[in-house]
Amino acid sequence: MGFSAGPVAQGKDYGFGQPMELPEGEPIWPIREDQKPEIVHTVAEFLEAMLFQPHVDRCVVLPNGVELLGQQHAIPEVVRQACVSAASASSSGPARKRGNNNTGAHQMRSFLKALGKTQQARFRSRLWHYGIPGKEKEVKGKGTKKKTLQEVSEILEEEEEKGMVPRDAPLYISEMRWEAKRPHPLVQAETVKCATSTDIYDFTPLARRMPLWERSEGGIFIGERGTGSGMHTDQCLWSNVGRNWCGFKLFAVWPWEERHTIPKEVGKGRIFHMPLSAQEEGWLARAKVLALVRPGDVWVFSGGQPHTALVVGDGLNISAYESLVPAHSDAIGVLVRSNTKKDHPENFWMDDEDLDELYEDVVDNLQRSLREPKLDARLRGELENCVKAMRERGDAYCRELWEQEDRGERRRRREEESSCFESDSMGAEAGQNGEPKAKKAKTKTSSEPRSA
């Protein structure tokens, strides 16, 4: 079940060699008029929505935003060239089936081959296969160590040889970053793992004055028909801005009021493959937003709500995301509900100590921006409202941070722990390889923030 795509407006071609339109009759999710995203057509409108408005129950799309926001050449050249080579190999191969996840696809395998082992070793990423309808399964082998793309590709080859992964199972690369931190090409003083050479963060100086903007660990996502990110809520209740260079992707966000019920019913990681069952159509009918993301689209949405994505159409899809908190008190009010049972499903929680360090970053960012003597009056007012919201709605550690600021003190756990680790890197808290052990989550009790 599902709908077939009629004529779909072409997106922009940025030199990836991928189809610029969906095939006639391509199965897509049924999308009601009231579920369609908000569309804006100017940079000013999009920046207003992204930087100064809350995003709960919303998805705002800027068509051709990749070009309008100067992101055309952000993907590494070796990745673009491998994408072109994969398209060439696909055009000479057998015709592809449509309508389900098991398409006999080999475009991602062609992409990995074209990229080559040497280039694969430069990137760290996760790799997924979709051999069973409705399910995503990570290719990761043994151990918990984060692996390079070369390592997970070799594990895939071994598992295919053993019959553990179907040779025609669609593949998806997620969170593709440089293997090690390096100076950002536009800001040499900033060391990052993100492999994009420019980001939305670089387009406007206002981005650096937001309460939070995370691009240093931003990842690239590459997949083929029948792949995507299964049902999930982000580990932190922030917003995301996505960029789509090539290919088509279906995207769904469920209402804030269903943040607990939908994940329980649907199950974490579920993929809405074609053809849809009647039950799956019912779940999609409850979505707040359903969108067909086209080549060149840029879109912003709340990652604090259940969401999922599915690549459709011939060719490869390449997207990337950055996370942010806009300058709006409601957005701060949502952020400080992270890791609370009332507002955030527990199986998606961030490590509590990592969340505390994120709050430290937010306080530092707000204070740094508010100290600027020539800060725009409107932005100053919005950031002051964010401070007020964080003081009033934040948990015990948020309040402690602001009390320190009021006393003229500044203590940061990340810095203290780093100093302690440097002085005793082989102590009881270090593993056999000298790396610190994973942090354990703490139990939230009375420190949960009040409802907004």
Coordinates of C-alpha atoms in Angstrom, one line a residue, residues 238-423:
W238 CA 17.5 20.1 20.3
S239 CA 16.8 21.1 16.7
N240 CA 18.5 19.8 13.5
V241 CA 19.1 21.5 10.2
G242 CA 19.6 19.1 7.2
R243 CA 21.1 19.6 3.8
N244 CA 20.3 17.3 0.9
W245 CA 22.8 17.4 -2.1
C246 CA 21.4 14.6 -4.2
G247 CA 18.7 11.9 -4.2
F248 CA 15.2 11.9 -2.6
K249 CA 14.3 11.1 0.9
L250 CA 10.9 10.7 2.7
F251 CA 10.9 12.3 6.1
A252 CA 8.4 12.0 9.0
V253 CA 8.0 13.8 12.4
W254 CA 5.4 12.7 14.9
P255 CA 3.6 15.2 17.3
W256 CA 5.2 16.2 20.5
E257 CA 2.2 14.9 22.3
E258 CA 3.0 11.4 20.9
R259 CA 6.6 11.5 21.9
H260 CA 6.1 8.4 24.2
T261 CA 3.2 6.5 22.5
I262 CA 4.5 6.3 19.0
P263 CA 8.0 4.9 19.8
K264 CA 6.4 2.3 22.1
E265 CA 3.9 1.2 19.4
V266 CA 6.2 1.3 16.4
G267 CA 9.4 0.2 18.1
K268 CA 12.8 1.9 18.0
G269 CA 14.6 1.7 14.7
R270 CA 11.6 0.7 12.5
I271 CA 11.8 1.5 8.8
F272 CA 8.7 2.3 6.9
H273 CA 9.5 0.3 3.8
M274 CA 7.3 0.0 0.7
P275 CA 4.8 -1.6 0.4
L276 CA 3.2 -0.3 3.6
S277 CA 1.0 -2.4 5.7
A278 CA -2.4 -1.0 6.9
Q279 CA -0.9 -0.6 10.4
E280 CA 2.1 1.3 9.0
E281 CA -0.2 3.6 7.0
G282 CA -2.1 4.2 10.2
W283 CA 1.1 5.2 12.1
L284 CA 2.1 7.5 9.2
A285 CA -1.4 9.1 9.3
R286 CA -0.7 10.2 12.8
A287 CA 2.6 12.0 11.8
K288 CA 2.6 15.8 12.3
V289 CA 4.8 16.3 9.2
L290 CA 5.5 14.1 6.2
A291 CA 7.9 15.5 3.6
L292 CA 9.6 14.5 0.4
V293 CA 13.0 16.0 0.6
R294 CA 14.4 16.9 -2.9
P295 CA 17.9 17.6 -4.2
G296 CA 19.0 21.0 -3.0
D297 CA 16.6 21.2 -0.1
V298 CA 17.6 22.5 3.4
W299 CA 15.2 21.9 6.3
V300 CA 15.0 22.5 10.0
F301 CA 13.0 20.5 12.5
S302 CA 12.9 19.4 16.1
G303 CA 15.1 16.3 16.8
G304 CA 13.3 16.0 20.2
Q305 CA 10.3 14.4 18.5
P306 CA 10.0 10.9 17.0
H307 CA 11.2 11.0 13.4
T308 CA 12.4 8.7 10.6
A309 CA 13.6 8.9 7.0
L310 CA 13.6 6.6 4.0
V311 CA 15.5 7.0 0.8
V312 CA 13.4 6.6 -2.4
G313 CA 14.1 6.7 -6.1
D314 CA 17.0 5.6 -8.2
G315 CA 20.5 6.8 -7.4
L316 CA 22.3 7.7 -4.2
N317 CA 21.1 10.1 -1.5
I318 CA 23.6 12.3 0.3
S319 CA 22.6 14.4 3.3
A320 CA 24.2 16.0 6.4
Y321 CA 22.9 17.5 9.6
E322 CA 23.9 20.1 12.2
S323 CA 22.3 20.4 15.6
L324 CA 21.3 23.7 17.2
V325 CA 19.2 25.5 19.8
P326 CA 17.7 28.7 18.4
A327 CA 17.5 32.0 20.3
H328 CA 14.0 31.4 21.7
S329 CA 13.0 30.8 25.3
D330 CA 10.7 27.9 24.3
A331 CA 13.6 26.1 22.6
I332 CA 15.6 26.4 25.8
G333 CA 12.6 25.2 27.7
V334 CA 12.5 22.1 25.5
L335 CA 16.3 21.5 25.7
V336 CA 16.3 21.4 29.5
R337 CA 13.7 18.6 29.4
S338 CA 16.3 16.2 28.0
N339 CA 16.8 13.1 30.1
T340 CA 13.6 13.5 32.0
K341 CA 11.0 10.7 32.1
K342 CA 8.1 13.0 31.6
D343 CA 9.3 14.5 28.3
H344 CA 12.0 12.3 26.8
P345 CA 11.8 8.5 26.3
E346 CA 14.5 6.9 28.5
N347 CA 15.9 4.6 25.8
F348 CA 17.0 7.7 23.8
W349 CA 18.7 9.5 26.7
M350 CA 22.2 11.1 26.4
D351 CA 24.7 10.1 29.1
D352 CA 23.8 12.4 32.0
E353 CA 27.4 13.7 32.5
D354 CA 27.6 14.5 28.8
L355 CA 24.3 16.4 29.1
D356 CA 25.7 18.4 32.0
E357 CA 28.7 19.3 29.9
L358 CA 26.4 20.4 27.1
Y359 CA 24.6 22.7 29.5
E360 CA 28.0 24.2 30.4
D361 CA 28.5 25.0 26.7
V362 CA 25.1 26.7 26.6
V363 CA 25.9 28.9 29.6
D364 CA 29.3 29.8 28.1
N365 CA 27.7 30.6 24.7
L366 CA 25.0 32.8 26.2
Q367 CA 27.4 34.7 28.4
R368 CA 29.9 35.2 25.6
S369 CA 27.3 36.5 23.3
L370 CA 25.7 38.8 25.9
R371 CA 29.1 40.3 26.7
E372 CA 29.4 41.7 23.1
P373 CA 28.8 45.5 23.4
K374 CA 27.5 45.8 19.8
L375 CA 25.1 42.8 19.9
D376 CA 21.9 43.4 18.0
A377 CA 19.2 44.6 20.4
R378 CA 16.7 42.0 19.2
L379 CA 19.1 39.2 19.6
R380 CA 20.2 40.5 23.0
G381 CA 16.6 40.4 24.2
E382 CA 16.0 36.9 22.9
L383 CA 19.2 35.6 24.6
E384 CA 18.3 37.2 27.9
N385 CA 15.0 35.4 27.7
C386 CA 16.9 32.2 27.1
V387 CA 18.9 32.8 30.2
K388 CA 15.7 33.4 32.2
A389 CA 14.2 30.2 30.8
M390 CA 17.3 28.2 31.7
R391 CA 17.4 29.5 35.2
E392 CA 13.7 28.9 35.8
R393 CA 13.1 25.6 34.0
G394 CA 16.5 23.9 34.1
D395 CA 17.5 21.1 36.5
A396 CA 19.7 21.4 39.6
Y397 CA 22.9 21.5 37.6
C398 CA 21.6 24.3 35.3
R399 CA 20.7 26.3 38.4
E400 CA 24.1 25.6 39.9
L401 CA 25.9 26.9 36.8
W402 CA 24.0 30.2 36.9
E403 CA 24.6 30.5 40.6
Q404 CA 28.3 30.2 39.9
E405 CA 28.0 32.9 37.2
D406 CA 26.2 35.2 39.7
R407 CA 29.1 34.7 42.2
G408 CA 31.7 35.4 39.5
E409 CA 32.9 31.8 39.5
R410 CA 33.3 29.5 36.6
R411 CA 33.8 25.7 37.1
R412 CA 33.4 23.3 34.3
R413 CA 33.4 19.5 34.8
R414 CA 34.8 18.8 31.4
E415 CA 37.9 20.9 32.2
E416 CA 38.3 19.5 35.7
E417 CA 38.0 15.9 34.4
S418 CA 40.4 16.6 31.6
S419 CA 43.0 18.0 34.0
C420 CA 42.5 15.1 36.4
F421 CA 42.9 12.6 33.5
E422 CA 46.1 14.3 32.2
S423 CA 47.7 14.0 35.6

